[in-house]
mmCIF file of C-alpha atoms in Angstrom:
data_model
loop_
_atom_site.group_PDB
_atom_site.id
_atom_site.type_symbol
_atom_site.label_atom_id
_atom_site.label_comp_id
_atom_site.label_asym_id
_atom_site.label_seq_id
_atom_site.Cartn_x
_atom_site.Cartn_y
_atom_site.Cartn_z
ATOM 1 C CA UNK A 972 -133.249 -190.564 34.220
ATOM 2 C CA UNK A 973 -136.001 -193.522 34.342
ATOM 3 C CA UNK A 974 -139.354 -192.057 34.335
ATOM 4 C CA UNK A 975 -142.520 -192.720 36.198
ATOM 5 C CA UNK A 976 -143.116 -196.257 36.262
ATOM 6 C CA UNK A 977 -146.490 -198.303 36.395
ATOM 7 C CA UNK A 978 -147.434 -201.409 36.821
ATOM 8 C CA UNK A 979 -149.461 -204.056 35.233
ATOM 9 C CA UNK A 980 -149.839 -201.900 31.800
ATOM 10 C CA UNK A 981 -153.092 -204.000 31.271
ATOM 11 C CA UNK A 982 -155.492 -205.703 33.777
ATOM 12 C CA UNK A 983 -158.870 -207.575 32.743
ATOM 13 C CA UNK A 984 -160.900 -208.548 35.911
ATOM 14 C CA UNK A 985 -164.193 -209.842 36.563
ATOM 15 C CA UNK A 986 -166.490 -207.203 38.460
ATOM 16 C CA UNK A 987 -166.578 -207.159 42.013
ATOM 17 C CA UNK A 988 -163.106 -208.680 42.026
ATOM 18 C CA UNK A 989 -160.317 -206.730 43.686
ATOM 19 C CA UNK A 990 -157.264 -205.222 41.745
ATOM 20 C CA UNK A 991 -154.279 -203.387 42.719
ATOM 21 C CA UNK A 992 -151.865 -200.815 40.706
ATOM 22 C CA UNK A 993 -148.236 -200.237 41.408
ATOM 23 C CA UNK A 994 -146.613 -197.068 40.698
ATOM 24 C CA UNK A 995 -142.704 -195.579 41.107
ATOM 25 C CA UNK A 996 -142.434 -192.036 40.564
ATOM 26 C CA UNK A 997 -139.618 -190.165 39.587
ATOM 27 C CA UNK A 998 -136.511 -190.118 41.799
ATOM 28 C CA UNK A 999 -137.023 -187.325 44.344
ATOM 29 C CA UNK A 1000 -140.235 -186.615 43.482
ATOM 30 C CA UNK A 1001 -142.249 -185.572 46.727
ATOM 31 C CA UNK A 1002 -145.520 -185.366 45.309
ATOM 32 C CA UNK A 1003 -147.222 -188.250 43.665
ATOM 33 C CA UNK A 1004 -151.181 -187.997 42.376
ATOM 34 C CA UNK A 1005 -153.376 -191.091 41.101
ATOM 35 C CA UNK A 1006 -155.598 -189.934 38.087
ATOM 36 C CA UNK A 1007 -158.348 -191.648 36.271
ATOM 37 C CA UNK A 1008 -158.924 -190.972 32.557
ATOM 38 C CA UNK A 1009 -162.030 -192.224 30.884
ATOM 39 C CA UNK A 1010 -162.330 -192.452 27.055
ATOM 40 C CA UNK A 1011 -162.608 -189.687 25.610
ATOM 41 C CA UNK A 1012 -161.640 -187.811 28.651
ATOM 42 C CA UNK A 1013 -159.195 -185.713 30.245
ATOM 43 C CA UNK A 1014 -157.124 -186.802 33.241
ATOM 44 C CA UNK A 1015 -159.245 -186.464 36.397
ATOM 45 C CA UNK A 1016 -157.690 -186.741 39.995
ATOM 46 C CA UNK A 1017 -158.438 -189.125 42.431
ATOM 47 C CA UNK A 1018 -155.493 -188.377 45.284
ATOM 48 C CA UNK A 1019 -152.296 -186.580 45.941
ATOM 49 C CA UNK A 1020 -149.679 -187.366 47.963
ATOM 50 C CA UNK A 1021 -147.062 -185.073 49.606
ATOM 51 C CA UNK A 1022 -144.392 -187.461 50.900
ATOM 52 C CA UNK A 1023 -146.697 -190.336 52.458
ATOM 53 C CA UNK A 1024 -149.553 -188.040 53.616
ATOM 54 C CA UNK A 1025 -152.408 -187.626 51.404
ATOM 55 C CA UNK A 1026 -153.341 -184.324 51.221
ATOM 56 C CA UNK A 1027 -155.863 -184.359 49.068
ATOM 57 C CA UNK A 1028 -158.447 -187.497 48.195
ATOM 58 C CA UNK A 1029 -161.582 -185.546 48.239
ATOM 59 C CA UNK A 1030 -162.099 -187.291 44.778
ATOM 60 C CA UNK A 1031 -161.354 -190.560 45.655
ATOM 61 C CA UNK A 1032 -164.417 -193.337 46.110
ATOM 62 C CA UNK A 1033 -164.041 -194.392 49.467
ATOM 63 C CA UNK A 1034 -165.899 -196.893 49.891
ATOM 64 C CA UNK A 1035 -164.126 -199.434 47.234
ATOM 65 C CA UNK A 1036 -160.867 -197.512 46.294
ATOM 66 C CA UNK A 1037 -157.942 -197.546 48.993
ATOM 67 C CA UNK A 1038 -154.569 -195.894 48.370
ATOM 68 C CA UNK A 1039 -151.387 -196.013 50.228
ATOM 69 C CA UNK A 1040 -147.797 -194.241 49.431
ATOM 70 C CA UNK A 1041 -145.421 -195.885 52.136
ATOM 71 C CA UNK A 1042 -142.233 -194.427 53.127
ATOM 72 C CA UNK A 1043 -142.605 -191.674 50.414
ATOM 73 C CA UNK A 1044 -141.573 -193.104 47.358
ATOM 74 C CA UNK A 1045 -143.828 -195.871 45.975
ATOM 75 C CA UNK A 1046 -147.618 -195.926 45.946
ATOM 76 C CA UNK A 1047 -150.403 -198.560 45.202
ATOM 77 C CA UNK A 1048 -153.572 -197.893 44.641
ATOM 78 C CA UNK A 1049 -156.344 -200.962 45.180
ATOM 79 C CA UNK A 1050 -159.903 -201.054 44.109
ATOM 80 C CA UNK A 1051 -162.359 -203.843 45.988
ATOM 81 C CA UNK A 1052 -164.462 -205.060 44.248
ATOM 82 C CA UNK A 1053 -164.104 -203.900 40.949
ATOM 83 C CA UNK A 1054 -167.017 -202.129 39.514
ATOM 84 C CA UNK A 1055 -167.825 -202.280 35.564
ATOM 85 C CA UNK A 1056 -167.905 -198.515 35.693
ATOM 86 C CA UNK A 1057 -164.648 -198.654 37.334
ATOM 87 C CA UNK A 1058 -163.213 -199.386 33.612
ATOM 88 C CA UNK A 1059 -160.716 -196.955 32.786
ATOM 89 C CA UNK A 1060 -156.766 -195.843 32.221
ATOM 90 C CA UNK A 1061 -155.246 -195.288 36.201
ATOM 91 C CA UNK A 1062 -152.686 -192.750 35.433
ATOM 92 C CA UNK A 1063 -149.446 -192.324 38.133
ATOM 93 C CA UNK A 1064 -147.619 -188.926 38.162
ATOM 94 C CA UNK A 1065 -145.563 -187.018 40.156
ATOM 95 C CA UNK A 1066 -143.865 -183.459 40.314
ATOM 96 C CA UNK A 1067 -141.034 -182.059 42.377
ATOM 97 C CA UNK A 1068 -141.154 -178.370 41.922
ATOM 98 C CA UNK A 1069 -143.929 -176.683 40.336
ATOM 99 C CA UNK A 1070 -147.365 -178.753 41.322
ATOM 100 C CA UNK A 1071 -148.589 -178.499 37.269
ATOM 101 C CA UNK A 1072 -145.359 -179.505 35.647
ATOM 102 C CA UNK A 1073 -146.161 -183.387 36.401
ATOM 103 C CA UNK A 1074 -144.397 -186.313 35.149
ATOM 104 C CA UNK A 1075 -146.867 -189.018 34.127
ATOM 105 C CA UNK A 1076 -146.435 -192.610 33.732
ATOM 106 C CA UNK A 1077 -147.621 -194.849 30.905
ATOM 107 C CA UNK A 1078 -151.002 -195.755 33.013
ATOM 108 C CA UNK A 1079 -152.570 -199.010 33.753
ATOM 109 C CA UNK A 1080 -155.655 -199.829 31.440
ATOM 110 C CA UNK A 1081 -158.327 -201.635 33.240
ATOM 111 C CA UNK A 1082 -161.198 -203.486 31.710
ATOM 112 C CA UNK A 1083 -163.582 -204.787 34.193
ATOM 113 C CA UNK A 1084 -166.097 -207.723 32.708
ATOM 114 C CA UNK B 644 -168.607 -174.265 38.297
ATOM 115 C CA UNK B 645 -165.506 -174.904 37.162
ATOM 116 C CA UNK B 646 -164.506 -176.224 33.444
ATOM 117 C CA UNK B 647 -161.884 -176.030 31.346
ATOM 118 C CA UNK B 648 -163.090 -177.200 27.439
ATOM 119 C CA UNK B 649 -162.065 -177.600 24.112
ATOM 120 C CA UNK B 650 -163.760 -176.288 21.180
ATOM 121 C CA UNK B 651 -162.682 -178.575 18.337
ATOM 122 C CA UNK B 652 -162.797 -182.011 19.161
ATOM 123 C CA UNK B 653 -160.421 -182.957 16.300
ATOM 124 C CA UNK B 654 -158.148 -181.177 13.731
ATOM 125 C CA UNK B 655 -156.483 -182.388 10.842
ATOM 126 C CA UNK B 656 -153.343 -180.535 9.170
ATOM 127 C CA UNK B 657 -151.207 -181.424 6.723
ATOM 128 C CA UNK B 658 -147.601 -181.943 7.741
ATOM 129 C CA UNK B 659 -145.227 -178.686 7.641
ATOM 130 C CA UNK B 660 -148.551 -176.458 8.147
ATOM 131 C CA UNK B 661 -148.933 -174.517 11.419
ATOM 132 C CA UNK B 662 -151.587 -175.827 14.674
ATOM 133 C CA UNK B 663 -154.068 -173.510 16.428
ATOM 134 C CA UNK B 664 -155.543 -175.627 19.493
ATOM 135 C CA UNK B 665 -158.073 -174.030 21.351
ATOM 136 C CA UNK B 666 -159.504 -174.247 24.551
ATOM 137 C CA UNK B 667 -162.034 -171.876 26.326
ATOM 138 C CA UNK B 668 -161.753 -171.899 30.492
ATOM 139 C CA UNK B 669 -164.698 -170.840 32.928
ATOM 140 C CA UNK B 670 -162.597 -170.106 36.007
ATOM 141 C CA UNK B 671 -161.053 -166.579 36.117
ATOM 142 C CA UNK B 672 -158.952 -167.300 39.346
ATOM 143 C CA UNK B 673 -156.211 -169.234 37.673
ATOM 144 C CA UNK B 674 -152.305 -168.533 38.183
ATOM 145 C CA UNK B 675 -151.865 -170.864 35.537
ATOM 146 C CA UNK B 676 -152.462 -172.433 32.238
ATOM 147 C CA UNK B 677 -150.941 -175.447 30.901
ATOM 148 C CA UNK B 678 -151.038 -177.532 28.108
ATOM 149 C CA UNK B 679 -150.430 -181.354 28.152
ATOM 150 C CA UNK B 680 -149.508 -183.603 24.990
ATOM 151 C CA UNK B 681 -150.536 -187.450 25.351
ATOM 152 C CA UNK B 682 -149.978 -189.753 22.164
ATOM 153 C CA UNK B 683 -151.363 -193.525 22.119
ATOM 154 C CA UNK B 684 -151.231 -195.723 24.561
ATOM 155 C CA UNK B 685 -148.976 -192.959 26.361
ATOM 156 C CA UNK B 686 -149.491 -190.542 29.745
ATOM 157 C CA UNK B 687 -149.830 -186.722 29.395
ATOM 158 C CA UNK B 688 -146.677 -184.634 28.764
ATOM 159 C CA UNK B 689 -145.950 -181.513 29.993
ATOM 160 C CA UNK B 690 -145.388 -178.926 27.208
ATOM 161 C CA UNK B 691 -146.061 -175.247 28.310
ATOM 162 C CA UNK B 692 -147.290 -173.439 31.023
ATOM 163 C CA UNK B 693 -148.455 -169.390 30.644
ATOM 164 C CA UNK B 694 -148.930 -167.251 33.960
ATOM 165 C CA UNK B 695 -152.101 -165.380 33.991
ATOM 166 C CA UNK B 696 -150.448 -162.243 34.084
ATOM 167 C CA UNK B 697 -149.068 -162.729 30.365
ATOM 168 C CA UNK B 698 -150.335 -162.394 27.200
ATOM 169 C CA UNK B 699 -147.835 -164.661 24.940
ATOM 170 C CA UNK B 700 -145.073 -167.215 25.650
ATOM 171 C CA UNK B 701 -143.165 -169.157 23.414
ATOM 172 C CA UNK B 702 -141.149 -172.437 23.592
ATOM 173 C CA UNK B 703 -139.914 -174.825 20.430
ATOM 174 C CA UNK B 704 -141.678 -174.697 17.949
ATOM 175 C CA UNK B 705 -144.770 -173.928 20.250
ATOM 176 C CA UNK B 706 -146.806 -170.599 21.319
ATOM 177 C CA UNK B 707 -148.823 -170.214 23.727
ATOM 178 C CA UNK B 708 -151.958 -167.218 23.422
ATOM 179 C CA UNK B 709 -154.028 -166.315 26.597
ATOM 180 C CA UNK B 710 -156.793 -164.230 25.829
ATOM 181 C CA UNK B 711 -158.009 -163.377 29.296
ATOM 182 C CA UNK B 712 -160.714 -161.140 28.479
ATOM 183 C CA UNK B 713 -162.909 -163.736 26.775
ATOM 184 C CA UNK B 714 -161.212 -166.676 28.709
ATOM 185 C CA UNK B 715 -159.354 -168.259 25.742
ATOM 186 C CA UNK B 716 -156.476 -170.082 25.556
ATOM 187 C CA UNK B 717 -154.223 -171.327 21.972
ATOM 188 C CA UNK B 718 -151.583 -173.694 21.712
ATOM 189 C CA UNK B 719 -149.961 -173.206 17.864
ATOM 190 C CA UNK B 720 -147.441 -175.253 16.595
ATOM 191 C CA UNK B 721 -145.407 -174.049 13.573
ATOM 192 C CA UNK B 722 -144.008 -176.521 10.861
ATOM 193 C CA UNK B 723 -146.723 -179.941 12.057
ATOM 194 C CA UNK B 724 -144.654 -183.196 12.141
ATOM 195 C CA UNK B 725 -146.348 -186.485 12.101
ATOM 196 C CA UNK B 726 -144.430 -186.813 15.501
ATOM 197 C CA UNK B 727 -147.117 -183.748 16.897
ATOM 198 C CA UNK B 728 -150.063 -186.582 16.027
ATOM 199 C CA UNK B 729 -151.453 -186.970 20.245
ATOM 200 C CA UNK B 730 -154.436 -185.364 22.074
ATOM 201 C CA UNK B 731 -153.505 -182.116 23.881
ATOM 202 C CA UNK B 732 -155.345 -180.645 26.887
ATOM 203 C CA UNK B 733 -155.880 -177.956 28.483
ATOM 204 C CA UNK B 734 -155.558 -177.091 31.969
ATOM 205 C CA UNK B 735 -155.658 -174.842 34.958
ATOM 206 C CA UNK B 736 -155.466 -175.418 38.780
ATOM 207 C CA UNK B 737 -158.719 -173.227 40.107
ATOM 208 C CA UNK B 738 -156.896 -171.058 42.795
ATOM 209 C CA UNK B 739 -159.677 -172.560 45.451
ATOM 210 C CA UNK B 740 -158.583 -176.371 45.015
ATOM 211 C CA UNK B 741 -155.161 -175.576 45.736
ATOM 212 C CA UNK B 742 -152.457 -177.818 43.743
ATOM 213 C CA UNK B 743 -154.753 -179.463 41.622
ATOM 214 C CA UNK B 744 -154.929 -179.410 37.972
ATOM 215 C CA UNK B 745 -158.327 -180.060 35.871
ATOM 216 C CA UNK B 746 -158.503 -180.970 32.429
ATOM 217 C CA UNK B 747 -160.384 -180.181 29.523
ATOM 218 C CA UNK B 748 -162.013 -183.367 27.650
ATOM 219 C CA UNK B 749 -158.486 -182.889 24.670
ATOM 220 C CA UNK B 750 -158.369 -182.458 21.145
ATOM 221 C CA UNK B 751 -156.681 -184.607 18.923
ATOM 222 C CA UNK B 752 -154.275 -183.542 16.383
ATOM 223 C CA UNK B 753 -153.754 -185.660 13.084
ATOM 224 C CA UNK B 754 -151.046 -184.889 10.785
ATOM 225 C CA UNK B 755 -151.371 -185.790 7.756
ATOM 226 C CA UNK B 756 -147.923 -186.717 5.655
#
């Protein structure tokens, strides 16, 4: 069974440029969350996804980051513009059961200049 | 507020010994605790999870302690391989934020061969 895929692995961008993250959960997998994970630091979550509603983004910066899951499988989350702060691994997961058994992907690391 | 930590940063073992992680939690509303496993360049990895209601829970080569009266959690490993070398966090979904998991900041495990 594949696992959760991501896309790019690694993206350098100049700040205030936009940048986008592709992620394909796990086949079947209902619930798909977008964390962030600084150095040094654990996972922290920025928006879950129940089928294509969002049910929870309370942690997600609204004003630059954007986040869409259509049709309930795949997701993409953008960022415009890119802060330096911004700078970080974007982890994908997703779960099918039990909400804290998650499936992670390999993550996106994103260095913004 | 709510905060689950770590109390050794890093740990060093030689290989074949046994691995006591710890992690101390602030919130006593949890159903859950779980411990994650994420080597380099890699996402978290589900490896246990203990309901609050127990005291001990095993899996391979892994055991699980939850200490509830002074909010302490252990992940030991028995017989360290170099393959056990990652970060492993802690974490528990605070009954208020529904679904959602937080992590502690991780300790890293080094075996040494």
């Amino acid at each position: 069974e594949a696992g959760v895929v991501q896309s790019p692995r690694y993206k350098i961008i100049e700040k205030k440029q936009p940048v986008a993250f592709w992620c394909n959960p796990i086949s079947g997998h209902n619930t798909l969350y977008w964390y962030r994970q600084n150095l040094g630091q654990g996972p922290e979550l920025l928006i879950r996804y129940e089928n294509e509603e969002a049910v929870d983004d309370s942690q997600l910066p609204k004003d630059r980051f954007s986040a869409e899951r259509l049709k309930g499988v795949d997701s993409t989350l953008k960022i415009q513009p890119a802060e330096l702060g911004d700078s970080a691994v974007y982890l994908c997961a997703s779960s099918l059961v039990r909400f804290y058994e998650q499936y992670f992907g390999p993550g996106t690391r994103l260095t913004v200049t | 507020g709510e905060s689950v930590g770590l109390h050794l940063p890093t740990l060093s073992v030689q290989e074949g010994d046994n691995s006591i992680i710890n992690c101390a939690y602030s919130n006593s509303a949890s159903d859950y605790f779980i411990w994650y496993k994420q080597e380099s360049g890699k996402g978290p990895q589900f490896i246990i999870d203990i309901r609050s209601n127990m005291d001990k829970r095993q899996g391979q080569r892994v055991t699980v302690l939850l200490n509830k009266t002074v909010k302490h959690l252990s992940l030991q490993i028995a017989a360290t391989q170099p393959g056990d070398s990652a970060v492993y966090f802690c974490a528990a979904p605070p009954m208020e934020y529904g679904n959602k998991l937080v992590f502690g900041a991780g300790t890293i495990l080094r075996v040494k061969s």
